[in-house]
Coordinates of C-alpha atoms in Angstrom, one line a residue:
M1299 CA 14.3 47.5 132.0
R1300 CA 12.3 44.2 132.0
I1301 CA 15.5 42.2 132.5
R1302 CA 16.6 44.4 135.4
S1303 CA 13.2 43.9 137.0
L1304 CA 13.3 40.2 136.4
L1305 CA 16.8 39.9 137.9
L1306 CA 15.8 42.0 141.0
T1307 CA 12.8 39.7 141.5
A1308 CA 15.0 36.6 141.1
A1309 CA 17.3 37.9 143.7
A1310 CA 14.3 38.4 146.0
V1311 CA 13.2 34.9 145.3
A1312 CA 16.6 33.5 146.0
A1313 CA 16.7 35.5 149.3
L1314 CA 13.3 34.3 150.3
T1315 CA 14.0 30.6 149.5
G1316 CA 17.5 30.6 150.9
G1317 CA 19.2 30.0 147.5
T1318 CA 22.8 31.0 147.5
A1319 CA 24.4 28.8 144.9
A1320 CA 23.7 28.7 141.2
A1321 CA 21.8 25.7 139.9
S1322 CA 22.6 24.0 136.6
P1323 CA 20.0 24.3 133.9
A1324 CA 19.5 20.6 133.8
T1325 CA 18.4 20.6 137.5
D1326 CA 16.1 23.6 137.1
A1327 CA 13.9 21.9 134.6
S1328 CA 12.1 19.7 137.2
L1329 CA 10.7 22.8 139.0
V1330 CA 9.8 24.6 135.8
P1331 CA 6.3 23.0 135.5
L1332 CA 5.4 24.1 139.0
V1333 CA 6.7 27.6 138.3
E1334 CA 4.9 27.7 134.9
T1335 CA 1.6 26.8 136.5
A1336 CA 2.1 29.3 139.2
A1337 CA 2.8 32.0 136.6
Q1338 CA -0.3 30.9 134.6
R1339 CA -2.3 31.2 137.8
V1340 CA -0.9 34.7 138.4
A1341 CA -1.9 35.7 134.8
T1342 CA -5.5 35.0 135.6
A1343 CA -5.4 38.0 138.0
D1344 CA -5.7 40.3 135.0
Q1345 CA -9.1 38.9 134.2
V1346 CA -10.2 38.8 137.8
A1347 CA -9.0 42.4 138.3
A1348 CA -11.0 43.5 135.2
A1349 CA -14.1 41.6 136.5
K1350 CA -13.9 43.5 139.8
W1351 CA -13.0 46.9 138.4
G1352 CA -15.7 49.5 139.0
T1353 CA -17.8 47.1 141.1
D1354 CA -18.2 46.6 144.8
Q1355 CA -16.4 43.3 144.7
P1356 CA -13.4 43.5 146.9
I1357 CA -9.9 42.3 145.9
D1358 CA -9.4 41.0 149.4
D1359 CA -12.1 38.3 150.0
P1360 CA -11.1 36.3 153.1
A1361 CA -14.1 34.0 152.8
R1362 CA -13.4 33.0 149.2
E1363 CA -9.7 32.7 150.0
Q1364 CA -10.5 30.3 152.9
Q1365 CA -12.7 28.3 150.6
V1366 CA -9.8 27.9 148.2
L1367 CA -7.4 27.0 151.0
D1368 CA -9.8 24.5 152.5
A1369 CA -10.5 22.8 149.2
M1370 CA -6.8 22.5 148.2
S1371 CA -5.9 21.2 151.7
A1372 CA -8.7 18.6 151.4
K1373 CA -7.5 17.5 147.9
A1374 CA -3.9 17.4 149.2
T1375 CA -4.8 15.0 151.9
G1376 CA -6.4 12.7 149.3
M1377 CA -3.3 12.9 147.2
G1378 CA -1.0 12.1 150.1
I1379 CA 0.5 15.6 150.3
D1380 CA 1.0 17.4 153.6
P1381 CA -2.0 19.9 153.7
E1382 CA 0.0 22.4 155.7
V1383 CA 2.6 22.6 152.9
V1384 CA -0.2 23.0 150.4
E1385 CA -1.9 25.7 152.5
R1386 CA 1.3 27.7 152.7
I1387 CA 1.9 27.4 148.9
F1388 CA -1.6 28.4 148.0
R1389 CA -1.6 31.3 150.5
D1390 CA 1.3 32.6 148.5
Q1391 CA -0.6 32.0 145.2
I1392 CA -3.5 34.0 146.5
E1393 CA -1.3 36.9 147.8
A1394 CA 0.4 37.0 144.4
N1395 CA -2.9 37.1 142.6
K1396 CA -4.0 40.0 144.8
L1397 CA -0.8 41.8 144.2
V1398 CA -1.5 41.9 140.5
Q1399 CA -5.1 42.9 141.1
H1400 CA -4.1 45.8 143.3
G1401 CA -1.4 46.8 140.9
L1402 CA -3.8 46.9 137.9
H1403 CA -6.5 48.7 139.8
A1404 CA -3.9 51.4 140.8
Y1405 CA -2.7 51.6 137.2
W1406 CA -6.2 51.9 135.9
A1407 CA -7.1 54.6 138.5
A1408 CA -4.1 56.6 137.3
N1409 CA -4.6 55.9 133.6
P1410 CA -8.2 56.1 132.6
A1411 CA -7.5 55.3 129.0
A1412 CA -6.0 51.9 130.0
R1413 CA -9.1 50.8 132.0
P1414 CA -10.8 47.6 130.8
T1415 CA -13.7 48.2 128.4
E1416 CA -15.3 44.9 129.1
R1417 CA -16.0 43.1 132.3
P1418 CA -15.2 39.4 132.3
D1419 CA -17.5 37.0 134.1
L1420 CA -15.8 35.6 137.2
G1421 CA -18.0 32.5 136.6
E1422 CA -15.9 31.8 133.5
I1423 CA -12.6 32.6 135.1
R1424 CA -12.9 30.4 138.2
P1425 CA -13.0 27.1 136.3
V1426 CA -9.6 28.1 134.7
I1427 CA -8.2 28.9 138.1
D1428 CA -9.6 25.6 139.5
R1429 CA -7.9 23.7 136.7
L1430 CA -4.6 25.5 137.4
N1431 CA -5.1 24.8 141.1
N1432 CA -5.4 21.1 140.4
E1433 CA -2.3 21.2 138.1
L1434 CA -0.4 23.0 140.8
L1435 CA -1.3 20.3 143.3
E1436 CA 0.0 17.6 141.0
H1437 CA 3.3 19.6 140.5
I1438 CA 3.6 20.0 144.3
R1439 CA 3.2 16.3 144.8
D1440 CA 5.5 15.4 141.9
S1441 CA 8.2 17.8 143.0
A1442 CA 8.4 16.8 146.7
P1443 CA 11.9 15.3 146.6
L1444 CA 13.2 18.5 145.0
R1445 CA 11.3 20.9 147.2
E1446 CA 12.7 19.1 150.3
H1447 CA 16.3 19.0 149.0
P1448 CA 18.8 21.7 150.2
S1449 CA 19.3 22.8 146.6
C1450 CA 15.6 23.7 146.2
G1451 CA 16.2 27.5 146.5
P1452 CA 18.8 27.7 143.6
R1453 CA 16.7 25.3 141.5
L1454 CA 13.6 27.4 142.1
T1455 CA 15.5 30.6 141.2
G1456 CA 16.7 29.0 138.0
A1457 CA 13.1 27.8 137.2
Y1458 CA 11.8 31.3 137.9
L1459 CA 14.3 32.9 135.6
T1460 CA 13.5 30.4 132.8
V1461 CA 9.8 30.9 133.1
G1462 CA 10.1 34.7 133.4
H1463 CA 12.1 34.8 130.3
E1464 CA 9.9 32.4 128.3
M1465 CA 6.7 34.1 129.4
R1466 CA 8.2 37.6 128.9
L1467 CA 6.8 38.7 132.3
D1468 CA 6.5 42.4 132.9
A1469 CA 7.6 43.9 136.2
L1470 CA 4.2 43.5 137.9
H1471 CA 3.7 39.9 136.9
G1472 CA 7.4 39.0 137.5
T1473 CA 7.1 40.4 141.0
A1474 CA 3.8 38.5 141.6
V1475 CA 5.3 35.2 140.4
G1476 CA 8.2 35.8 142.8
R1477 CA 5.6 36.4 145.5
A1478 CA 3.8 33.1 144.6
L1479 CA 6.9 31.0 145.2
P1480 CA 8.5 31.5 148.7
S1481 CA 6.8 28.5 150.3
V1482 CA 7.7 26.1 147.6
C1483 CA 11.1 25.3 149.2
E1484 CA 9.8 25.5 152.8
A1485 CA 8.3 22.0 152.8
R1486 CA 10.6 20.9 155.6
R1487 CA 9.5 23.5 158.2

């Protein structure tokens, strides 16, 4: 079942990124670090969801989201990366994170026995997210030639499949990682 879900999500990633041809494994490797970091960032949503569960803290926090987008765009400019590209990619990252949070909250609401028993401190989670954000910026910068190449879509799909397999992503997290990636190959808009 996990493989079927992963393949369906890969097909969605391919459709969103315009990938139509298969990429060779050797060419996929260069986008793997970017996808791995995106997947690690998505994984932080579990702790964020647990921190917000049963509180009045909303999953959708436009003010916090804008702070992240502004900070990443400012850092991008300093690194010589197009801030509009970075904003699109990070908007996808934020939406993917919220997808996991909403999914977990719905699951916990329907399955009380699965609810978190401890509430993580967001103050301890945010530095991890900040570190991953900085790593993601570096990968965005370093992968510019691949992201701007016509073969980006198939390469991204291959990297997604590799990371999904290696990280053993479940359906929710696999779908969220797929949601985190569409703008990666849209750098030439």
